[in-house]
Coordinates of C-alpha atoms in Angstrom, one line a residue:
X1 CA 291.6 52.1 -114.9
X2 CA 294.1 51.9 -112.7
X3 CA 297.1 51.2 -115.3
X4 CA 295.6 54.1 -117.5
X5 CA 296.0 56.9 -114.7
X6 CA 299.2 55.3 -113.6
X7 CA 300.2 55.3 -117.8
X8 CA 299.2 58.4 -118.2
X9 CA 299.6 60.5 -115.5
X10 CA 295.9 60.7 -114.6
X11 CA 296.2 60.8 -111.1
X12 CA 297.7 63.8 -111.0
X13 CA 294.5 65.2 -112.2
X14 CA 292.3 63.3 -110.3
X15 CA 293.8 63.5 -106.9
X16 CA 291.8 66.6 -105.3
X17 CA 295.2 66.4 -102.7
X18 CA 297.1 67.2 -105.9
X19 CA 294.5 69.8 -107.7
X20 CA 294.8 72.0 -104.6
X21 CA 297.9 72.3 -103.0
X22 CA 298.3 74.3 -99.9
X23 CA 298.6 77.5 -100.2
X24 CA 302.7 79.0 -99.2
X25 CA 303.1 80.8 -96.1
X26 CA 303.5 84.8 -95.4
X27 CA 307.5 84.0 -95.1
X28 CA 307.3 82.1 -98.0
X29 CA 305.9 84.8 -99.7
X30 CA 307.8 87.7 -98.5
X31 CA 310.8 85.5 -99.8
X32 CA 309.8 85.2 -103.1
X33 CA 308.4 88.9 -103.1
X34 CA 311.9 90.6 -102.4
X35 CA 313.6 87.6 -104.5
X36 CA 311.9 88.7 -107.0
X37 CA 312.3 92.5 -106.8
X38 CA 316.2 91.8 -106.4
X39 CA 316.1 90.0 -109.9
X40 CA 314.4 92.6 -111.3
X41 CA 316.7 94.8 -110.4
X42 CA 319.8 93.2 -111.1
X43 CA 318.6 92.5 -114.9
X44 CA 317.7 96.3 -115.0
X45 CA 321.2 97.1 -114.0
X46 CA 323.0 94.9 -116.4
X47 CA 320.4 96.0 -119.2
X48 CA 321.4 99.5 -118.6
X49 CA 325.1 98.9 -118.7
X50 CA 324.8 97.0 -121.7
X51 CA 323.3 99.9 -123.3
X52 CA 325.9 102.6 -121.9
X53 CA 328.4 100.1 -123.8
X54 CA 326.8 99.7 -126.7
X55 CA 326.1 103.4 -126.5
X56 CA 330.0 104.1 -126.1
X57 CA 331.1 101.9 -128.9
X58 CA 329.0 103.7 -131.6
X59 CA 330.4 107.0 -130.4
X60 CA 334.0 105.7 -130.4
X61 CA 333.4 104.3 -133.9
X62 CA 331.6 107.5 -135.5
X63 CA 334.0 109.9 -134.2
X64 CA 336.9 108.1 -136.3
X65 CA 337.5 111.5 -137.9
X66 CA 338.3 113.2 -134.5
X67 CA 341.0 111.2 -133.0
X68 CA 340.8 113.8 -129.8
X69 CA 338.0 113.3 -128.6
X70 CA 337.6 109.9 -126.1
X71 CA 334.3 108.7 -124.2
X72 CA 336.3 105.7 -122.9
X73 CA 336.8 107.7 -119.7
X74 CA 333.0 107.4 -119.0
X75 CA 333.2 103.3 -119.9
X76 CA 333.3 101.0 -116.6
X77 CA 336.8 99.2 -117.8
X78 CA 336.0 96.3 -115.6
X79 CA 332.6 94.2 -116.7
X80 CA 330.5 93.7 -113.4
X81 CA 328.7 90.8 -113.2
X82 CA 324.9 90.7 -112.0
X83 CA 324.9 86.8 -111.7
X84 CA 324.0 85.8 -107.7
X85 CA 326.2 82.6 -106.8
X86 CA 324.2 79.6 -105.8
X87 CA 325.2 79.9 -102.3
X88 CA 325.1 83.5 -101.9
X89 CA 321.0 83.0 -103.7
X90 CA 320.3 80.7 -101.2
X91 CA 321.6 82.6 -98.2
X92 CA 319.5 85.8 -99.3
X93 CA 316.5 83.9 -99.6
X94 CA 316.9 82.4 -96.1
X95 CA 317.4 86.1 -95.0
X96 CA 314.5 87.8 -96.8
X97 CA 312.3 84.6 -95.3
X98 CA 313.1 86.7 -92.3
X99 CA 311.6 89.3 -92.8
X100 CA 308.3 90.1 -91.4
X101 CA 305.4 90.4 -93.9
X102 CA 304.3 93.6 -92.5
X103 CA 307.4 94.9 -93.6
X104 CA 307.4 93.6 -96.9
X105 CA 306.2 97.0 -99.4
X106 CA 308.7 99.6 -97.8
X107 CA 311.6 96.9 -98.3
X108 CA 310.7 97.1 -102.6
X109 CA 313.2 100.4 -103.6
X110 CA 311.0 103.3 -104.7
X111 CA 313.2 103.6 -107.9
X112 CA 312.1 100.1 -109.1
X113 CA 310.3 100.3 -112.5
X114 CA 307.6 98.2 -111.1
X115 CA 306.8 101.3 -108.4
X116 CA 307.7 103.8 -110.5
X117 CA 305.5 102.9 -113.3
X118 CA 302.6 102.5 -110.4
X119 CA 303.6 106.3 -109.4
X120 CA 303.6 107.2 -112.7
X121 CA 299.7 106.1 -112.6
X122 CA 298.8 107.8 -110.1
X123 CA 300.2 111.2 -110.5
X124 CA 298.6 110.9 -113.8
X125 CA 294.9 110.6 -112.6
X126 CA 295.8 113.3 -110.5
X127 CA 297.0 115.8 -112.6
X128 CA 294.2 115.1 -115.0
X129 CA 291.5 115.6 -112.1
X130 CA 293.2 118.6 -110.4
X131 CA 292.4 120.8 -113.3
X132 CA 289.1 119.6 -113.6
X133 CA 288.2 120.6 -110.0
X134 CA 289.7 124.5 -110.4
X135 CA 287.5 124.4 -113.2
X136 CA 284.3 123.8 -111.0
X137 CA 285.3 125.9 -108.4
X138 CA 285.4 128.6 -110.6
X139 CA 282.2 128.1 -111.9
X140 CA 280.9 127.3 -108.2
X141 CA 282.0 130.5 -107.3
X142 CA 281.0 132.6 -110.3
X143 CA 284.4 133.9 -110.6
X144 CA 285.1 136.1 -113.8
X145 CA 288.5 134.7 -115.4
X146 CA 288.5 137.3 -118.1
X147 CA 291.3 134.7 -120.5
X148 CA 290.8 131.3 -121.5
X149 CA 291.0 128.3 -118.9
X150 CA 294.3 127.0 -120.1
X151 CA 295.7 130.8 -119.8
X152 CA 295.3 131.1 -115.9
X153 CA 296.4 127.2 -116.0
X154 CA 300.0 128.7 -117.8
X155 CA 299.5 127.1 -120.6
X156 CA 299.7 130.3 -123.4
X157 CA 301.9 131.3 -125.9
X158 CA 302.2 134.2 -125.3
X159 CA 306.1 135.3 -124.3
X160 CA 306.9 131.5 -123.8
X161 CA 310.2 131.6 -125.6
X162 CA 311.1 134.5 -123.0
X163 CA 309.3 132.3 -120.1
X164 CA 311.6 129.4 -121.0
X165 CA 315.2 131.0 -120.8
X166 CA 314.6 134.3 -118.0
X167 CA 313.8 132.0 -115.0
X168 CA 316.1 129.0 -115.9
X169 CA 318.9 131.4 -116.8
X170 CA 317.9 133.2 -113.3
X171 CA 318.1 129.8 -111.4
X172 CA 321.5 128.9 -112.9
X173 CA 322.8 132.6 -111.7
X174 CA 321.9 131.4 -108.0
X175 CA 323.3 127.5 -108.6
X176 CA 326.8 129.2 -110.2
X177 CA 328.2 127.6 -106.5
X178 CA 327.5 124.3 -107.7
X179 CA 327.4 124.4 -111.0
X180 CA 331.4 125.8 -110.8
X181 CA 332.1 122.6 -108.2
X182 CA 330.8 120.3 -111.1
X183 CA 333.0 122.0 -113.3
X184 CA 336.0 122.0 -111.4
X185 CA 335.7 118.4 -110.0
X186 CA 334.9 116.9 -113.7
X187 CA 337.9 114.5 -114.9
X188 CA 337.5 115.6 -118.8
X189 CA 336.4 118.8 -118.4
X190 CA 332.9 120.8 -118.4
X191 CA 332.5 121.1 -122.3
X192 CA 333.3 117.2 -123.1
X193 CA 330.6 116.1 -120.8
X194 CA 328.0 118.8 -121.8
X195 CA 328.9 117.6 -125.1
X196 CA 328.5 113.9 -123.7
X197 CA 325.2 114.8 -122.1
X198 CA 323.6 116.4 -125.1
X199 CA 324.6 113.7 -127.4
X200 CA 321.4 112.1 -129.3
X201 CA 322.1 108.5 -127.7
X202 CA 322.7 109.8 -124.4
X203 CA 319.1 111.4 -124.7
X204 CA 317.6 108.4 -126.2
X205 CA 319.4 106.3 -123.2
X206 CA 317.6 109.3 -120.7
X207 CA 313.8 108.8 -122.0
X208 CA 314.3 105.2 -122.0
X209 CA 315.1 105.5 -118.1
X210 CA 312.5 105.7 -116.0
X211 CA 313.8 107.2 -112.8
X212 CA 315.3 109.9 -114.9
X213 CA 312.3 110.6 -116.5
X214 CA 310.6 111.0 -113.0
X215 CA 312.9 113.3 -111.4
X216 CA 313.5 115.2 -115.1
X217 CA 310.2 115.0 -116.6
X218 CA 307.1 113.5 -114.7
X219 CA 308.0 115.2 -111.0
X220 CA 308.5 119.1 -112.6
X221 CA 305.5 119.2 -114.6
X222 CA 302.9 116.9 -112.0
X223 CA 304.2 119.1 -109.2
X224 CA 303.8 122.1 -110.7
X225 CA 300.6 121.5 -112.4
X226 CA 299.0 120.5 -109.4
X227 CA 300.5 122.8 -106.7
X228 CA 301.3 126.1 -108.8
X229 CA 298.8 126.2 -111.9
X230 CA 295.9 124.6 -110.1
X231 CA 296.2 125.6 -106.6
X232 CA 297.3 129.6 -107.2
X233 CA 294.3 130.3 -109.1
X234 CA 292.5 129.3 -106.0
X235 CA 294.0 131.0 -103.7
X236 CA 295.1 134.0 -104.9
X237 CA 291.2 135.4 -105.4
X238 CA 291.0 134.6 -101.3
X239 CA 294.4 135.5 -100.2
X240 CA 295.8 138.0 -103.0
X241 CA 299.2 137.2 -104.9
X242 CA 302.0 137.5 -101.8
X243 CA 299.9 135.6 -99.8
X244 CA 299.2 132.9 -101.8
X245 CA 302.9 132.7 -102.8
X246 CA 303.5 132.2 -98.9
X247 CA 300.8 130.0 -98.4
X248 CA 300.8 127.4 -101.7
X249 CA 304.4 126.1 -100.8
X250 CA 302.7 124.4 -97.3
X251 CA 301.1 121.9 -99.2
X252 CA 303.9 121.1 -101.5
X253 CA 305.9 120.5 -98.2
X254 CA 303.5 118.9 -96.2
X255 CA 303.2 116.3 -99.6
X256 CA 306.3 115.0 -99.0
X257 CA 305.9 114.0 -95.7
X258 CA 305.0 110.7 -96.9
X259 CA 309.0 109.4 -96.7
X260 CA 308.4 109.5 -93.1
X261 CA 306.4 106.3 -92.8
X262 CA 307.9 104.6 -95.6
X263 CA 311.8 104.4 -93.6
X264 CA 309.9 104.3 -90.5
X265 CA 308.1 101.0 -91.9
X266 CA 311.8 100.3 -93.3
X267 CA 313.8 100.5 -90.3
X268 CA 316.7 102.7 -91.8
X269 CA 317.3 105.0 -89.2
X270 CA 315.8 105.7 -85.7
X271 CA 312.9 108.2 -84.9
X272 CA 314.9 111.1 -84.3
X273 CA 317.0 111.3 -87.3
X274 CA 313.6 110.3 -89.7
X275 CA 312.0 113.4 -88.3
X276 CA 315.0 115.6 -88.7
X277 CA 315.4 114.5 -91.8
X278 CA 311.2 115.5 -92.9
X279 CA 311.9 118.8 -91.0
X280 CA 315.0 119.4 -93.0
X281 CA 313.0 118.7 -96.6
X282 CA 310.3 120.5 -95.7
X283 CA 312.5 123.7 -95.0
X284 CA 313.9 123.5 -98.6
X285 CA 310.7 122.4 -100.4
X286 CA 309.0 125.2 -99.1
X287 CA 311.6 127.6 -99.9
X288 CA 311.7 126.6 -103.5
X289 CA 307.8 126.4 -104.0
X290 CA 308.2 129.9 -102.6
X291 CA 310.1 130.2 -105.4
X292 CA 308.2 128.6 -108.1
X293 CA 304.9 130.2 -107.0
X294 CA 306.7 133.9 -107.6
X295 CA 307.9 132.7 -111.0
X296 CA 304.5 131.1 -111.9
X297 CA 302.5 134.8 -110.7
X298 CA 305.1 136.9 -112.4
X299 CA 305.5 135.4 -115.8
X300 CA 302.0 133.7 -116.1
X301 CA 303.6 130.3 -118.1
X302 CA 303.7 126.9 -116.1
X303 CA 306.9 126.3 -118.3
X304 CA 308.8 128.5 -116.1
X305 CA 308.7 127.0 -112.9
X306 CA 308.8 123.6 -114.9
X307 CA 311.9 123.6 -115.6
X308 CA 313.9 125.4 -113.0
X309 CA 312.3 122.2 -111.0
X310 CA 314.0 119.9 -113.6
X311 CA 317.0 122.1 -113.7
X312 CA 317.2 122.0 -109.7
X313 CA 316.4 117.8 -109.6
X314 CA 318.9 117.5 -112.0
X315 CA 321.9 119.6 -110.1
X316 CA 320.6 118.3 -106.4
X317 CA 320.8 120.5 -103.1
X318 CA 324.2 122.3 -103.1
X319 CA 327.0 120.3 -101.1
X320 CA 328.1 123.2 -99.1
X321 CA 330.3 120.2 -96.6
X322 CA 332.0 119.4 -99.7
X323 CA 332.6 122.5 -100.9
X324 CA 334.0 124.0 -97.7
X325 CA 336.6 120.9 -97.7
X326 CA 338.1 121.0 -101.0
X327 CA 341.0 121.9 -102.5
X328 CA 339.9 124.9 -104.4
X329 CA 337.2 126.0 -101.7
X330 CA 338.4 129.7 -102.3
X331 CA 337.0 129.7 -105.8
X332 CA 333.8 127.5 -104.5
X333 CA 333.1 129.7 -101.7
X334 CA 333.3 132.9 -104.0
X335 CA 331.1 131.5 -106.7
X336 CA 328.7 130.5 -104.3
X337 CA 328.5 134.2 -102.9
X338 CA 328.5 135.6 -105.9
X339 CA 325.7 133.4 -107.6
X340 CA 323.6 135.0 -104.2
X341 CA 324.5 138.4 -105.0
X342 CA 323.7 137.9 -108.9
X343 CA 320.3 136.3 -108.1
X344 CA 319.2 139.3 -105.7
X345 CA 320.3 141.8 -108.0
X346 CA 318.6 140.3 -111.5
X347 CA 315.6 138.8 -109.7
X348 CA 312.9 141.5 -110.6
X349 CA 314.4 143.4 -113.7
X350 CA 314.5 139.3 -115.2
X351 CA 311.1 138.5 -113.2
X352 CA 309.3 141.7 -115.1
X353 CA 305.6 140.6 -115.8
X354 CA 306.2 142.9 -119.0
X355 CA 308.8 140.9 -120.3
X356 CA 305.8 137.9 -120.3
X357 CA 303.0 139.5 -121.4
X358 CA 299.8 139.9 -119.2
X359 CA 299.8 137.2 -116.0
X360 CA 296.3 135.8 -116.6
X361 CA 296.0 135.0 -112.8
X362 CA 296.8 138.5 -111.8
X363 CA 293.2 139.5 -112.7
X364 CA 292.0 137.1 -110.1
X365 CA 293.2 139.5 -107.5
X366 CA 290.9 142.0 -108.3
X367 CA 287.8 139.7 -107.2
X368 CA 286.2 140.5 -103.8
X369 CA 287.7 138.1 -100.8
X370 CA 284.3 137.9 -99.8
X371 CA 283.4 135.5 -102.1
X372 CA 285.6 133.2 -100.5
X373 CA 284.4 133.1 -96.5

């Protein structure tokens, strides 16, 4: 018997010391946590450059005709290599060991698939709850609606085609500032990257990317669904319109406080500037859910305030620092003034609830506040 285990490799199964081995410490297993998200994301990086090159080299080969035009400009000419040497592997894992397990979750970066695809889970329960609980209140509080459900939810046809240029057009009237920096600081020019940018590859390369399809896509319409189509019709039969266009934006602020404990938990920076920080994105969040609530009440269609959101995630918070320090900061600082003064004056003739047809929530001002104390 003795022979045969030995023969065979029995013991290994019969050994109760080998069947259950001891189980790896919390180091150990903060190592091979962040080991393993930096793996991930290295082979998502080389993934995605392979695919920008590939994408590149059928451009360059189907636009034989058209000599003039060159993408090579927006090619990395020097390969970069994702491969970890053996040394610096082993160094990073004896630093991650280091790390305390508490620490562990805010060290994985929010824009890895892994915790994106987790996000992407639970916005999704949420947005499909959120409606359901308007509903109910509504029929809690007997509340006449006088349109269909999905009407005061935005979702009509009704003057869509004029709800999806008006306010997006609008937007890019008060983002001419940044919108003429881009311009001016692009190396091929505006119309070469626009056509870049709108090219079907491009796009497919865009859906296939999950963090652009949360700050593009996912972010614009969860947000809004839940804080403008779901939440207005709530508070605007307690509150009226202007009110609830002043009050709705709180919550979209106060929902983003959650960065604070994530880089607190992270260590990036000390107290003060972490707060400083949540202050300043509050101040800008609520502005624009000011914003979005007006164009939600106005033109009655979630796609409006949809995708100005995905219009302003895609641009990013104007670079004022940048603008007053470069070379052409005449013709920034004009643009920018003069994208204010075009937004102020075109804000209600373009905002016109006529131009929209009938704003299903406006009705719900006309119900008595009582029923809400």
């Amino acid at each position: 018997m003795s022979l045969n285990t030995q023969m065979f490799g029995w013991s290994l199964v019969l050994s109760p010391e080998q069947r259950c081995p001891e189980p790896p410490s919390p180091g150990e297993l903060v190592s091979r946590t962040l080991m393993l998200e930096l793996e991930s994301l290295l082979k998502h990086s080389e993934r995605q450059q392979q695919e920008r090159a590939a994408m590149l080299r059928r451009q360059g080969s189907s636009s034989g005709s058209s000599p003039s035009v060159d993408y090579s400009w927006l090619a990395n000419p020097q390969r970069i290599s994702y491969q970890l040497p053996p040394q610096d592997y082993l160094e990073l894992r004896e630093l991650c060991g280091r790390v305390p397990p508490a620490q562990c979750g805010p060290l994985i970066h929010r824009d890895h698939p892994r915790v994106i695809q987790q996000r992407f889970t639970s916005v999704l329960l949420v947005s499909i709850t959120a409606p359901f609980v308007v509903w109910g209140w509504t029929e809690w509080m007997k509340i006449p609606l006088g349109v269909s459900f999905m009407e005061l939810l935005g979702i009509r046809l009704e003057g869509i085609v004029t709800a999806g240029i008006m306010p997006l057009f609008l937007t890019m009237m008060l983002f001419l500032g940044p919108l003429v920096q881009l311009a001016v600081d692009s190396p091929k020019g505006v119309l070469l990257e626009i056509r870049f940018k709108f090219n079907r590859d491009y796009l497919r390369q865009c859906v296939g990317d999950l963090k652009w399809m949360r700050n593009h896509v996912v972010a614009p319409l969860t947000e809004e669904l839940v804080f403008r189509a779901c939440m207005l019709p709530v508070l605007v039969p307690c509150n009226g319109p202007t009110a609830a266009i002043f009050t709705c934006p709180l919550f979209f602020g106060v929902a983003h406080f959650h960065h604070i404990s994530e880089r607190i938990g992270a260590g990036e920076d000390t107290l003060f500037d972490i707060l400083a920080t949540a202050v300043f994105q509050f101040a800008y969040t609520y502005v624009f859910g000011v914003y979005s609530a007006f164009l939600f009440i106005r033109t009655g269609h979630l796609l409006a305030p949809v995708l100005c959101h995905s219009f302003c995630n895609s641009v990013g918070f104007p670079e004022f620092g940048r603008a007053l320090a470069h070379p052409q900061r005449a013709v920034l600082l004009l643009s920018y003034l003069l994208g204010v003064a075009l937004f102020l004056l075109f804000l209600l003739p373009l905002m016109d609830p006529f131009l929209y047809g009938k704003a299903s929530i406006c009705s719900l001002s006309l119900h008595p506040r009582t029923t809400c104390c």
